[in-house]
Coordinates of C-alpha atoms and ligand atoms in Angstrom, one line a residue:
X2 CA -10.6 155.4 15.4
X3 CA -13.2 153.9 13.5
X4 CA -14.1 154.9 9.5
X5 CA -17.7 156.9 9.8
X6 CA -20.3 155.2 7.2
X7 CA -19.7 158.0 4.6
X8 CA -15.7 157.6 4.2
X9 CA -16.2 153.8 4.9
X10 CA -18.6 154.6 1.2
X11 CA -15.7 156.5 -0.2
X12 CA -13.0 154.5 0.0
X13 CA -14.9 151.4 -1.7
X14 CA -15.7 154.1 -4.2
X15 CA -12.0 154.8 -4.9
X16 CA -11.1 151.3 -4.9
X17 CA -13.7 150.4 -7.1
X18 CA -12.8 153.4 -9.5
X19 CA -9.0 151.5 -9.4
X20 CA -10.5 148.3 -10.4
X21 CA -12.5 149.6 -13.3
X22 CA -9.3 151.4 -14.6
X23 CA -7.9 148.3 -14.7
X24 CA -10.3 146.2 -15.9
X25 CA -10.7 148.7 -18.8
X26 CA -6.6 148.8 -19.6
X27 CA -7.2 145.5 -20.6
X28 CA -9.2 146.5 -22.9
X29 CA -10.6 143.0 -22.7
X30 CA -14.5 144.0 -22.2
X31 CA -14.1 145.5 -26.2
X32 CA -13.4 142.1 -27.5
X33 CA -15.7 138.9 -28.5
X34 CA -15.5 136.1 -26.5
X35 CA -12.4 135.0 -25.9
X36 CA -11.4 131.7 -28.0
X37 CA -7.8 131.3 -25.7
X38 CA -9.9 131.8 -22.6
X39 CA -11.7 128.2 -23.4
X40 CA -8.6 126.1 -22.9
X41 CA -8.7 127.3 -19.5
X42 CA -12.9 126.6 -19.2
X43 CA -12.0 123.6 -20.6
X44 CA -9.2 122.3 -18.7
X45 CA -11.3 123.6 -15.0
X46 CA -14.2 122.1 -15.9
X47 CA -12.2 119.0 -17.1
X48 CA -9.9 119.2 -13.8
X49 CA -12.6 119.6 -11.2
X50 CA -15.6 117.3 -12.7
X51 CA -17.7 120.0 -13.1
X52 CA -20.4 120.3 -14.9
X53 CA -19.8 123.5 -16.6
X54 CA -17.2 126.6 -15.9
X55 CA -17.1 130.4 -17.1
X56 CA -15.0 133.0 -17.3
X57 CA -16.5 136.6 -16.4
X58 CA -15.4 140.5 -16.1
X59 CA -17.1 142.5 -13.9
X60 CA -17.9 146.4 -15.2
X61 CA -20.1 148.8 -12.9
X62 CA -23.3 146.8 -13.8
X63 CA -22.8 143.6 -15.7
X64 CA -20.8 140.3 -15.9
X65 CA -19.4 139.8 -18.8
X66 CA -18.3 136.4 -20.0
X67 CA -15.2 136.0 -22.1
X68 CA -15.8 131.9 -22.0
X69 CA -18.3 129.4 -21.0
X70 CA -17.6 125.8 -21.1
X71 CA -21.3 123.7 -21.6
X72 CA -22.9 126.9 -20.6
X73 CA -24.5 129.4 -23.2
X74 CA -24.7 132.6 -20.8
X75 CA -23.3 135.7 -22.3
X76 CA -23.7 138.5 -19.8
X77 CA -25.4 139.1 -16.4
X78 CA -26.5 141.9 -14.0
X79 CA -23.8 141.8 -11.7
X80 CA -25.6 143.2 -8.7
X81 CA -26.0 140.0 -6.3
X82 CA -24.0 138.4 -8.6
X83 CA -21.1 135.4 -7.7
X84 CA -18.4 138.1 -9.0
X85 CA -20.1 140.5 -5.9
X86 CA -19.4 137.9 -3.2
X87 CA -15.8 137.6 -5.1
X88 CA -14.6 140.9 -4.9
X89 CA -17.0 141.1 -1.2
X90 CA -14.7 138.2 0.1
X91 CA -11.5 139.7 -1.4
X92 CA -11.0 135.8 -2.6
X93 CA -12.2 132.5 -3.7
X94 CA -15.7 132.0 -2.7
X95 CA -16.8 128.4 -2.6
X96 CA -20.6 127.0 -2.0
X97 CA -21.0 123.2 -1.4
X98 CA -25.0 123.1 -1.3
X99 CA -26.9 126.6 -2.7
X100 CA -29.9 125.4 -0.8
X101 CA -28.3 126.2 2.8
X102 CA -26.0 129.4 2.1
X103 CA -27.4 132.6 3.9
X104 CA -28.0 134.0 0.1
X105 CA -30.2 131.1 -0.7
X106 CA -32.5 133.0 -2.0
X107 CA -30.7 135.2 -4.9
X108 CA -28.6 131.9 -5.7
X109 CA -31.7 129.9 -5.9
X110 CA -33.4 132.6 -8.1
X111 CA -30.4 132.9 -10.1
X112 CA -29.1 129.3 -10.8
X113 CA -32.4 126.8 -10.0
X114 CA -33.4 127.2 -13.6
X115 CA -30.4 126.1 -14.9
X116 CA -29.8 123.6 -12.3
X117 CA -26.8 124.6 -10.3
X118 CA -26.7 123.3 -6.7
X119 CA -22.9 124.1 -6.2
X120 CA -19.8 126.2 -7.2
X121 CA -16.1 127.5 -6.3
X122 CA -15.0 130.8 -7.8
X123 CA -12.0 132.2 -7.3
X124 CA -10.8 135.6 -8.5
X125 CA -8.6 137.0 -12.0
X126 CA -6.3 139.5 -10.5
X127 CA -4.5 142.5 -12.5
X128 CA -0.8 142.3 -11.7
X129 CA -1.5 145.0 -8.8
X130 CA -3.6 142.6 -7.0
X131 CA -7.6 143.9 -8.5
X132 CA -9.7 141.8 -9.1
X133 CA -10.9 142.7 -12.6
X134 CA -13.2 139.0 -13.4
X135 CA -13.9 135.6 -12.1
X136 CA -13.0 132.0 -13.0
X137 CA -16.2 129.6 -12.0
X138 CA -16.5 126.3 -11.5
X139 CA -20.4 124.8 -11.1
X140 CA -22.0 121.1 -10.3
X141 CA -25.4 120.2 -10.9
X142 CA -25.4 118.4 -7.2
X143 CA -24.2 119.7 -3.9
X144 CA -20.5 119.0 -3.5
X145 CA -18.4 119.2 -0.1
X146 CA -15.8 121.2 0.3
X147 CA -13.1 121.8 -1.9
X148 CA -9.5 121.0 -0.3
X149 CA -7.3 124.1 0.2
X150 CA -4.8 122.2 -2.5
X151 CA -7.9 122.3 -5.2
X152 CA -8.5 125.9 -4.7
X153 CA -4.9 126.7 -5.2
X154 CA -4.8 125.2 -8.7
X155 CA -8.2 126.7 -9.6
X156 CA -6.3 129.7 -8.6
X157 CA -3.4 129.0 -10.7
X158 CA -5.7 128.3 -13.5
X159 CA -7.7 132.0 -13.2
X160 CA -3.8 133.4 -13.3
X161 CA -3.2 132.1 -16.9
X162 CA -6.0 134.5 -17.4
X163 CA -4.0 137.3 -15.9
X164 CA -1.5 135.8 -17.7
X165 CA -3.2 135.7 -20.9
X166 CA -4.1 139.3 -21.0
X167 CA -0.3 140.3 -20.0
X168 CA 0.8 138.0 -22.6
X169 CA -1.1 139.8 -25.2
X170 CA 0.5 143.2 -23.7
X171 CA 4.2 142.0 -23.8
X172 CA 3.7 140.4 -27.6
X173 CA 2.4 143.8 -28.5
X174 CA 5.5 145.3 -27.1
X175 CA 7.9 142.4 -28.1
X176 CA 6.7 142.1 -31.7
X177 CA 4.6 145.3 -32.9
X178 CA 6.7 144.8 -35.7
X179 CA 5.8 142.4 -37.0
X180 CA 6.9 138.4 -36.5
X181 CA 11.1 138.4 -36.3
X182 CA 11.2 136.2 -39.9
X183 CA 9.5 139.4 -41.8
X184 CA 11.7 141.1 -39.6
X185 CA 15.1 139.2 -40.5
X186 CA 13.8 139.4 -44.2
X187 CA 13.4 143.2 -44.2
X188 CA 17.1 143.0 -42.9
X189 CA 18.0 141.0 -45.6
X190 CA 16.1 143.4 -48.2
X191 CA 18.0 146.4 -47.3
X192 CA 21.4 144.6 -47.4
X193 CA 21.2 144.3 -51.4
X194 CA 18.8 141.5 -51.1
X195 CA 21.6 138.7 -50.6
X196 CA 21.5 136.2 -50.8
X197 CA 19.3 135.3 -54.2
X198 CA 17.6 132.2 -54.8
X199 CA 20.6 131.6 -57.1
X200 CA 22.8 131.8 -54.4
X201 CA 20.3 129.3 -51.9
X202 CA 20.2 126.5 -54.8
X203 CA 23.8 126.4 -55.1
X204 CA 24.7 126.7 -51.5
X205 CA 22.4 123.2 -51.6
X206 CA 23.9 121.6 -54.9
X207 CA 27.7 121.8 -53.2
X208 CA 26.9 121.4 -50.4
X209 CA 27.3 124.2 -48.0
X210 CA 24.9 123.8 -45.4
X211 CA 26.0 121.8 -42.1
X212 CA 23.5 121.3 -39.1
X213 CA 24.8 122.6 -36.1
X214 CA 23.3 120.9 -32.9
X215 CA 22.8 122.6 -29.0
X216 CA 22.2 120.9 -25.8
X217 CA 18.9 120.0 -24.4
X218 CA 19.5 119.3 -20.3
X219 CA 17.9 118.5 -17.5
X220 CA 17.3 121.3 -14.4
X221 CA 17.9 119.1 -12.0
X222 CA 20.3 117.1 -13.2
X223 CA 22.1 118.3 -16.1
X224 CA 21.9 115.3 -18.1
X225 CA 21.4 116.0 -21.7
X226 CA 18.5 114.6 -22.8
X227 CA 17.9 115.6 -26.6
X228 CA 19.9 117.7 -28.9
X229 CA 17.9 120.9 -31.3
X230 CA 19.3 120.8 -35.4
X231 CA 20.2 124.1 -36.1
X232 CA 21.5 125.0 -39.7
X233 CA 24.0 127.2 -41.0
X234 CA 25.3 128.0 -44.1
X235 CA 29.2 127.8 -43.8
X236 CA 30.1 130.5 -47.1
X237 CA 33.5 130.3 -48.6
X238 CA 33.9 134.2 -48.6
X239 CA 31.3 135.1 -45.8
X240 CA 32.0 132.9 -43.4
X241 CA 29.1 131.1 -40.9
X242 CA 25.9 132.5 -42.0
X243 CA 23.0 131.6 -39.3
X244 CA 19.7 130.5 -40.3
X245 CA 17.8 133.6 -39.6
X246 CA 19.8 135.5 -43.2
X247 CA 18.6 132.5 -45.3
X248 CA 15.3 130.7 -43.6
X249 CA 13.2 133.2 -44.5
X250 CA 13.9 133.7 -48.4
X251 CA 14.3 129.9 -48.4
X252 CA 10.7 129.9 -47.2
X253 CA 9.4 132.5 -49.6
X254 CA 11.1 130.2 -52.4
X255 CA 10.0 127.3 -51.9
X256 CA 13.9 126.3 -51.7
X257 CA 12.9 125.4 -48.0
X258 CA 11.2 122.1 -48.9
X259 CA 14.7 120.4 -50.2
X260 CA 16.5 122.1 -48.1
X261 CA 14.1 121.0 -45.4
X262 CA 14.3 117.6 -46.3
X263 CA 18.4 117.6 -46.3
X264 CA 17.9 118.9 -42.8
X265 CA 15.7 116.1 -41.8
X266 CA 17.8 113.2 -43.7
X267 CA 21.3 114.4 -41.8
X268 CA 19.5 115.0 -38.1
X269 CA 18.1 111.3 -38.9
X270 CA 21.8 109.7 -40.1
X271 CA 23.4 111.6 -37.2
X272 CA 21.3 110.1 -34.7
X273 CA 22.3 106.9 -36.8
X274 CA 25.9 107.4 -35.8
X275 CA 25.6 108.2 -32.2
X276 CA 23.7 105.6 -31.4
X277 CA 26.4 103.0 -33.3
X278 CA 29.2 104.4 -31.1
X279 CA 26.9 104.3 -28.2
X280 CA 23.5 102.7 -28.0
X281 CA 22.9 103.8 -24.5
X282 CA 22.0 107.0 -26.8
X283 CA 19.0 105.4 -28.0
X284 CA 17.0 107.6 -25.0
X285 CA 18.6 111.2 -26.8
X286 CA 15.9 112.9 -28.5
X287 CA 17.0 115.0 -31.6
X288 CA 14.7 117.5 -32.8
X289 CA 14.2 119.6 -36.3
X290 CA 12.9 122.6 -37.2
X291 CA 10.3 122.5 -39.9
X292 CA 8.4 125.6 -41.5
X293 CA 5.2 126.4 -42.6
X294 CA 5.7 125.1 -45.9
X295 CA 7.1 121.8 -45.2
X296 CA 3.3 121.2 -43.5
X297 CA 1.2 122.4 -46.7
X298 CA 3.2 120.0 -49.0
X299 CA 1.5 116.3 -48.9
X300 CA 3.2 113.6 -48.2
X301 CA 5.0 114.9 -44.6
X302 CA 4.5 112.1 -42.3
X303 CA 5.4 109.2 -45.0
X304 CA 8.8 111.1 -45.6
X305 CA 9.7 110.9 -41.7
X306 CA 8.5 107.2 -41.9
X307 CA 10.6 105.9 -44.9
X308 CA 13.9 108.3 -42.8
X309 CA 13.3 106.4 -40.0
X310 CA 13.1 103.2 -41.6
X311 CA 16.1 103.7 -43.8
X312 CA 17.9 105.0 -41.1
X313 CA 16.3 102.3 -38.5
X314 CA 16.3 104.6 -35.6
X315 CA 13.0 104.8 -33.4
X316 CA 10.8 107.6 -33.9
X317 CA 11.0 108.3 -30.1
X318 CA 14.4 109.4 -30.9
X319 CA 13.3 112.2 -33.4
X320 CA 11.4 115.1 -32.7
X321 CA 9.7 118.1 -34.5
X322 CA 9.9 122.2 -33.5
X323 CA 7.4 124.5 -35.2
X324 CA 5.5 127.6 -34.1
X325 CA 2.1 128.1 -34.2
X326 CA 2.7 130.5 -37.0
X327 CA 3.8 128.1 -38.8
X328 CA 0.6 126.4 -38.5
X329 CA -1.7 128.5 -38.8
X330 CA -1.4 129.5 -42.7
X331 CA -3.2 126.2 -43.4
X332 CA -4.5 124.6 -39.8
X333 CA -6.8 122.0 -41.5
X334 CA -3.7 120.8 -42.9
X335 CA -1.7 121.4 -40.4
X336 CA -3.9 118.9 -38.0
X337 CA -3.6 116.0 -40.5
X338 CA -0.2 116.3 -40.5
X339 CA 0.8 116.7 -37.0
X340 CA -1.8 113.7 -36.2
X341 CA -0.1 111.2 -38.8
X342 CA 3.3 112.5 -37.7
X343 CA 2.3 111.7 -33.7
X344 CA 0.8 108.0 -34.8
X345 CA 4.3 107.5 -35.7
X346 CA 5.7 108.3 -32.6
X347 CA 7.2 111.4 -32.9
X348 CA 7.4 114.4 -30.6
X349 CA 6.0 117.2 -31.3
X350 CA 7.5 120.7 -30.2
X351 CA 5.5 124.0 -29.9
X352 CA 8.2 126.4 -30.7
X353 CA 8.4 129.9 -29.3
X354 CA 5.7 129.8 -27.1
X355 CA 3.9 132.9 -25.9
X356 CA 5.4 135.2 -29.4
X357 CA 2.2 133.9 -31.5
X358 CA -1.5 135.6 -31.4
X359 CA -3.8 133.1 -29.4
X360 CA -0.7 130.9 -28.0
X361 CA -3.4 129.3 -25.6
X362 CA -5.8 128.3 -28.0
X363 CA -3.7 126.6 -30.6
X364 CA -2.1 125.0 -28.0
X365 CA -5.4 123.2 -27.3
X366 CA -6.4 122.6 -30.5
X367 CA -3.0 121.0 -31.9
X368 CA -1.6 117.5 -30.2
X369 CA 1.9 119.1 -28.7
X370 CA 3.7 116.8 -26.4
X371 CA 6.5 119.9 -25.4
X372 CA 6.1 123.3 -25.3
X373 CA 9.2 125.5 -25.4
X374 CA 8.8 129.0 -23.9
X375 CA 10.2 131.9 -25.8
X376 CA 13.6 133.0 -24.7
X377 CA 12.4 136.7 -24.8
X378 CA 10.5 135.7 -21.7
X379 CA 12.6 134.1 -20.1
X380 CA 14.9 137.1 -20.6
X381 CA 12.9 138.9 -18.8
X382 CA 12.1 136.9 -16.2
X383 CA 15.1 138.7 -13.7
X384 CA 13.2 142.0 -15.2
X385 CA 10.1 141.9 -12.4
X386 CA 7.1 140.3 -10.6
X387 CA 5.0 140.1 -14.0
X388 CA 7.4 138.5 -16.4
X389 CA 8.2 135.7 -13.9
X390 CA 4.3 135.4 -13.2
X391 CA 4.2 134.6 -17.0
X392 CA 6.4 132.1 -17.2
X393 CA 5.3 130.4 -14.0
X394 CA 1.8 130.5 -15.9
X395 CA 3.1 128.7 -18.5
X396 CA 5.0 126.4 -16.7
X397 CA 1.8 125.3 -14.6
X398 CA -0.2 124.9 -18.3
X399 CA 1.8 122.6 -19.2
X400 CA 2.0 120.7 -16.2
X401 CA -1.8 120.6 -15.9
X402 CA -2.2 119.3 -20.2
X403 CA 0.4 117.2 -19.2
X404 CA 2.7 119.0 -21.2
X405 CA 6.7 118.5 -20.6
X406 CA 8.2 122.3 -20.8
X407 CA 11.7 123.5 -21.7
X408 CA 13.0 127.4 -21.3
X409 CA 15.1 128.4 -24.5
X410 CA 17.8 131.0 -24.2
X411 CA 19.3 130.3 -20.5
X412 CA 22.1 132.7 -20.3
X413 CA 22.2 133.2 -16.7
X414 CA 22.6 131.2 -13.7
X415 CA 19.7 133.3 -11.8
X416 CA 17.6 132.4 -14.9
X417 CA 18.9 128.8 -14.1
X418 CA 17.7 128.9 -10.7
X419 CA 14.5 131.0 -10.9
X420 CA 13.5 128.0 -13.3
X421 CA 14.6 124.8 -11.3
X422 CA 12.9 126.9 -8.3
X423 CA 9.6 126.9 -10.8
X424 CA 9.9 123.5 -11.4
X425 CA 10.8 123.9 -15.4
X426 CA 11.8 120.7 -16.1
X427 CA 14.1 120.8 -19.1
X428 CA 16.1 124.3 -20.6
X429 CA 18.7 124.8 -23.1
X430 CA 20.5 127.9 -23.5
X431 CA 24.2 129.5 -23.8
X432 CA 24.4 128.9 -20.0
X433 CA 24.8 125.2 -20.4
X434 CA 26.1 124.9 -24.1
X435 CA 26.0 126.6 -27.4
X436 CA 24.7 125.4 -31.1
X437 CA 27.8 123.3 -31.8
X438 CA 29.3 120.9 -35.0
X439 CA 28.4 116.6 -34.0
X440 CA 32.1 116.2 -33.4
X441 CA 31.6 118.8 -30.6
X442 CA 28.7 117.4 -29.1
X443 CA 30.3 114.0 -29.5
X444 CA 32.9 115.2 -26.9
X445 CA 29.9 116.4 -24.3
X446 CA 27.9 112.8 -24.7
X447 CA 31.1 111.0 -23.7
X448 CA 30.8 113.6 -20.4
X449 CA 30.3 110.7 -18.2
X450 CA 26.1 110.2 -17.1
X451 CA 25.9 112.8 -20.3
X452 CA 26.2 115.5 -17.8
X453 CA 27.6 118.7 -18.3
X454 CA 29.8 121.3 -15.5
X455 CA 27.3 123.4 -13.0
X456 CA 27.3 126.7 -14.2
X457 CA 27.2 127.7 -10.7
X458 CA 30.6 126.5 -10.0
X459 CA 31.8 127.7 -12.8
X460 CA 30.3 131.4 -11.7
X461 CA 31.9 130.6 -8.6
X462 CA 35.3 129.6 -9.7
X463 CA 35.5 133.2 -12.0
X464 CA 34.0 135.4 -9.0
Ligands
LIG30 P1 14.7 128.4 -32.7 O1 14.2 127.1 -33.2 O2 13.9 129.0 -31.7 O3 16.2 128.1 -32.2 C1 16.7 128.7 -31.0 C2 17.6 129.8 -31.4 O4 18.1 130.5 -30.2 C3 18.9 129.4 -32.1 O5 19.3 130.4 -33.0 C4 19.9 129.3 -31.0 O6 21.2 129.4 -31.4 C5 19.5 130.4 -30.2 N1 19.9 130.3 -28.8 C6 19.9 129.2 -28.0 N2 20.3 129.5 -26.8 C7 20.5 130.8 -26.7 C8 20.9 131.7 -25.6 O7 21.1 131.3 -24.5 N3 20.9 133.0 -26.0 C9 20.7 133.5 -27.2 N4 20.8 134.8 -27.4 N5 20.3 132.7 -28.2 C10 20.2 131.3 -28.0 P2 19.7 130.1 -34.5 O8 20.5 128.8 -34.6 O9 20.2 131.4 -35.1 O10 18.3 129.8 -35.2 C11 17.3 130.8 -35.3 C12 16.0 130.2 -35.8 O11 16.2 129.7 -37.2 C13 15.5 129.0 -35.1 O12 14.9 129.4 -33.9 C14 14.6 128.4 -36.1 O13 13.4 129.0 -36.1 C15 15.3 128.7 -37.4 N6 16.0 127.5 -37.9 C16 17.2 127.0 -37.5 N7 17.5 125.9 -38.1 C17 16.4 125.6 -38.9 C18 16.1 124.5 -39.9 O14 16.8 123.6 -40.1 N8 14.9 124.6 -40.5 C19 14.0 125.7 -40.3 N9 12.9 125.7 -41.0 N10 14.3 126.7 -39.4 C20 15.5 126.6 -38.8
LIG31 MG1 13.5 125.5 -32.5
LIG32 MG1 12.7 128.6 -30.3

């Protein structure tokens, strides 16, 4: 039987109560327009030709814009509004020519001053499906259709903002207290504060540190195609000590800038020496971690120049990991130095992506040519609909800056094929191969193509 008008009232009155409890668990609408939300202006407006895009959420009377690329507007009634026909249409709304849609009029008198003739607008859903704002595309001239393919990716772009907001959720969860090298340090604190400076500066005078290296493959293939330098500190009474009990006091010391360059210097000579046994190497990648410190120091980029000339490998063949936190401490800086570092040829690695503050936006702002997503993601991916949306997110903003992407920490072979079925291209994780010595990874490039067993098999074999 058909609804009468009064419960057909209701029901949009409860389902409009749902959205607004939402939108407002978001807790987006308190904050000041959003600086990561302009990548993704940016990138549609960039994407689609447009002539300007904005991100809006819609409360019970207004629009509220949380970015606008080459538009100034703020807020907005939100009766008649583009968000109305949105959440009227349940889905992406697209006008080729203002001046012949049935709401002519309201468009014209909203958008003829400010010249719009056409736009596409699709929604940003909460994970349960509301539609809590809108991501809008707009041309000065009318503009035919868009192709169902177009409005999928304008769709994928309005889910990094669903994604963006989730993100900021889970790191609150993830890291509430506090980022893991305070955290490590804190560890360190309570356990009688070892080791001491002292103890750092001596490890390094005899020479106690050893880089241990781990896999970088593939998906589809398996092939490894770089290597990351991980350092440990091999003690004579305490055994392998891993970097996260030393890093960060090394950091706070300043100890990290010679121990730094050690790191640097054997990753370069290493690379040396595989290449020699085999130059069909010369296409591995090898990549070092660097702090914040190493960034603030002058001088950066012409140390990595005179190792690479002394060493004579190509700077293709060295790359650099660091997190945006380690940027941020000095970002002027940190943008001279990552600019001379990528005229040399270098890659450049964004470390632990999704654990930092405004992920999206230093992303944009720094010249990254890989982005590594967090291994607590990608943890979690098995865990539910939302954590897989996120890394599917940000597996789709790299492929749009034209990003390559690898997923740290593949332990599982469900991980493994939840990522290939993503399209991730590259991974590296205890699924494939742990941090091992050079003579251990020397046995795995000999593997022949340089690819290692299918975990599958492997699973299969044991089951
Ligand atoms: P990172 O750069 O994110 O390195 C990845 C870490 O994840 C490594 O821990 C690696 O052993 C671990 N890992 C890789 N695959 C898996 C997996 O499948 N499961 C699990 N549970 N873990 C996995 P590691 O070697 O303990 O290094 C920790 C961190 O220490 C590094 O994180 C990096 O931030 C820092 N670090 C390591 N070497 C250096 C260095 O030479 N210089 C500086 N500045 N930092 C370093
Ligand atoms: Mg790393
Ligand atoms: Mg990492």
């Amino acid at each position: 039987m058909p609804l009468a008008v009064s419960e057909i009232r209701e029901k949009n009155r409860e389902q409009e109560d749902t959205r607004l409890a939402a939108l407002i668990s978001t807790g987006i609408l308190d904050t000041p327009p959003e600086p990561s939300y302009d990548t993704i202006t940016r990138l549609a407006g960039e994407y689609f030709q447009a002539d300007s895009a904005t991100i809006g959420f819609a409360d019970e009377g207004r629009v509220w814009m949380k970015s606008c690329w080459h538009q100034m507007v703020r807020e907005l009634p939100r009766k008649s509004s583009i968000c109305d026909m949105v959440i009227a249409e349940d889905g992406p709304v697209v006008v080729a020519d203002i001046s012949r849609h049935p709401q002519r009029d309201t468009l014209l008198r909203r958008f003829k001053h400010i010249g719009i003739a056409s736009f596409a607008s699709v929604p940003v859903r909460s994970t349960a499906g509301r539609i809590l704002g809108i991501l809008t595309v707009f041309y000065h001239k009318p503009r035919p259709e868009m192709r169902p393919e177009s409005i999928r990716t304008l769709e994928s772009l309005a889910d990094m903002v669903s994604s963006q907001l989730e993100l900021r959720q889970l790191h609150k969860t993830l890291h509430g207290n506090g980022s893991r090298h305070r955290h490590a340090r804190s560890v360190a604190t309570a356990n009688e504060s070892w080791p001491s400076k002292a103890d750092l500066r001596q490890a390094l005078d005899l020479g106690q540190f050893v880089l241990y290296y781990q896999p970088e493959v593939d998906l589809s293939t398996r092939r490894i195609v770089g290597l990351e330098a991980l350092i440990r500190w091999v003690h004579p009474e305490r055994g392998l000590i891993p970097p996260m009990e030393f890093i960060p006091l090394a950091e706070e010391s300043g100890l990290i800038l010679p121990i730094g360059d050690w790191v640097l210097s054997q990753a370069c000579s290493q690379i040396q020496r595989w290449c020699k046994e085999d130059p069909r190497r010369v296409s591995l990648r090898v990549a070092v971690n660097l702090s914040a410190r190493q960034f603030s120091r002058e001088g950066l980029a012409d140390h990595v120049e005179a190792l690479l000339l002394n060493t004579g490998i190509s700077s293709r063949q060295l790359g650099l990991e660091m997190t945006e936190s380690s940027l941020i401490p000095n970002v002027r800086i940190a943008m001279e130095v990552l600019s001379s570092l990528r005229r040399l040829g270098v890659s450049l690695l964004m470390d632990d992506f999704g654990t930092g503050y405004n992920s999206l936006n230093n992303l944009q702002s720094f010249p990254f040519d890989v982005l590594k997503i967090d291994r607590s993601f990608v943890t979690r991916m098995t865990e539910g609909d939302q954590p897989l949306q996120i890394v599917r997110t940000i597996i789709e903003l790299a492929r749009v800056m034209g990003m390559d992407v690898v997923a740290e920490g593949i332990e599982t072979c469900e991980q493994y094929r939840l990522l290939r079925e993503m399209h991730c291209r590259y991974g590296q994780g205890y699924l494939f191969a742990r941090p091992m010595t050079a003579e251990a990874v020397t046995d795995l490039l000999r593997l022949p193509g340089r690819i290692l067993p299918d975990p599958e098999l492997a699973e299969l074999v044991c089951a």
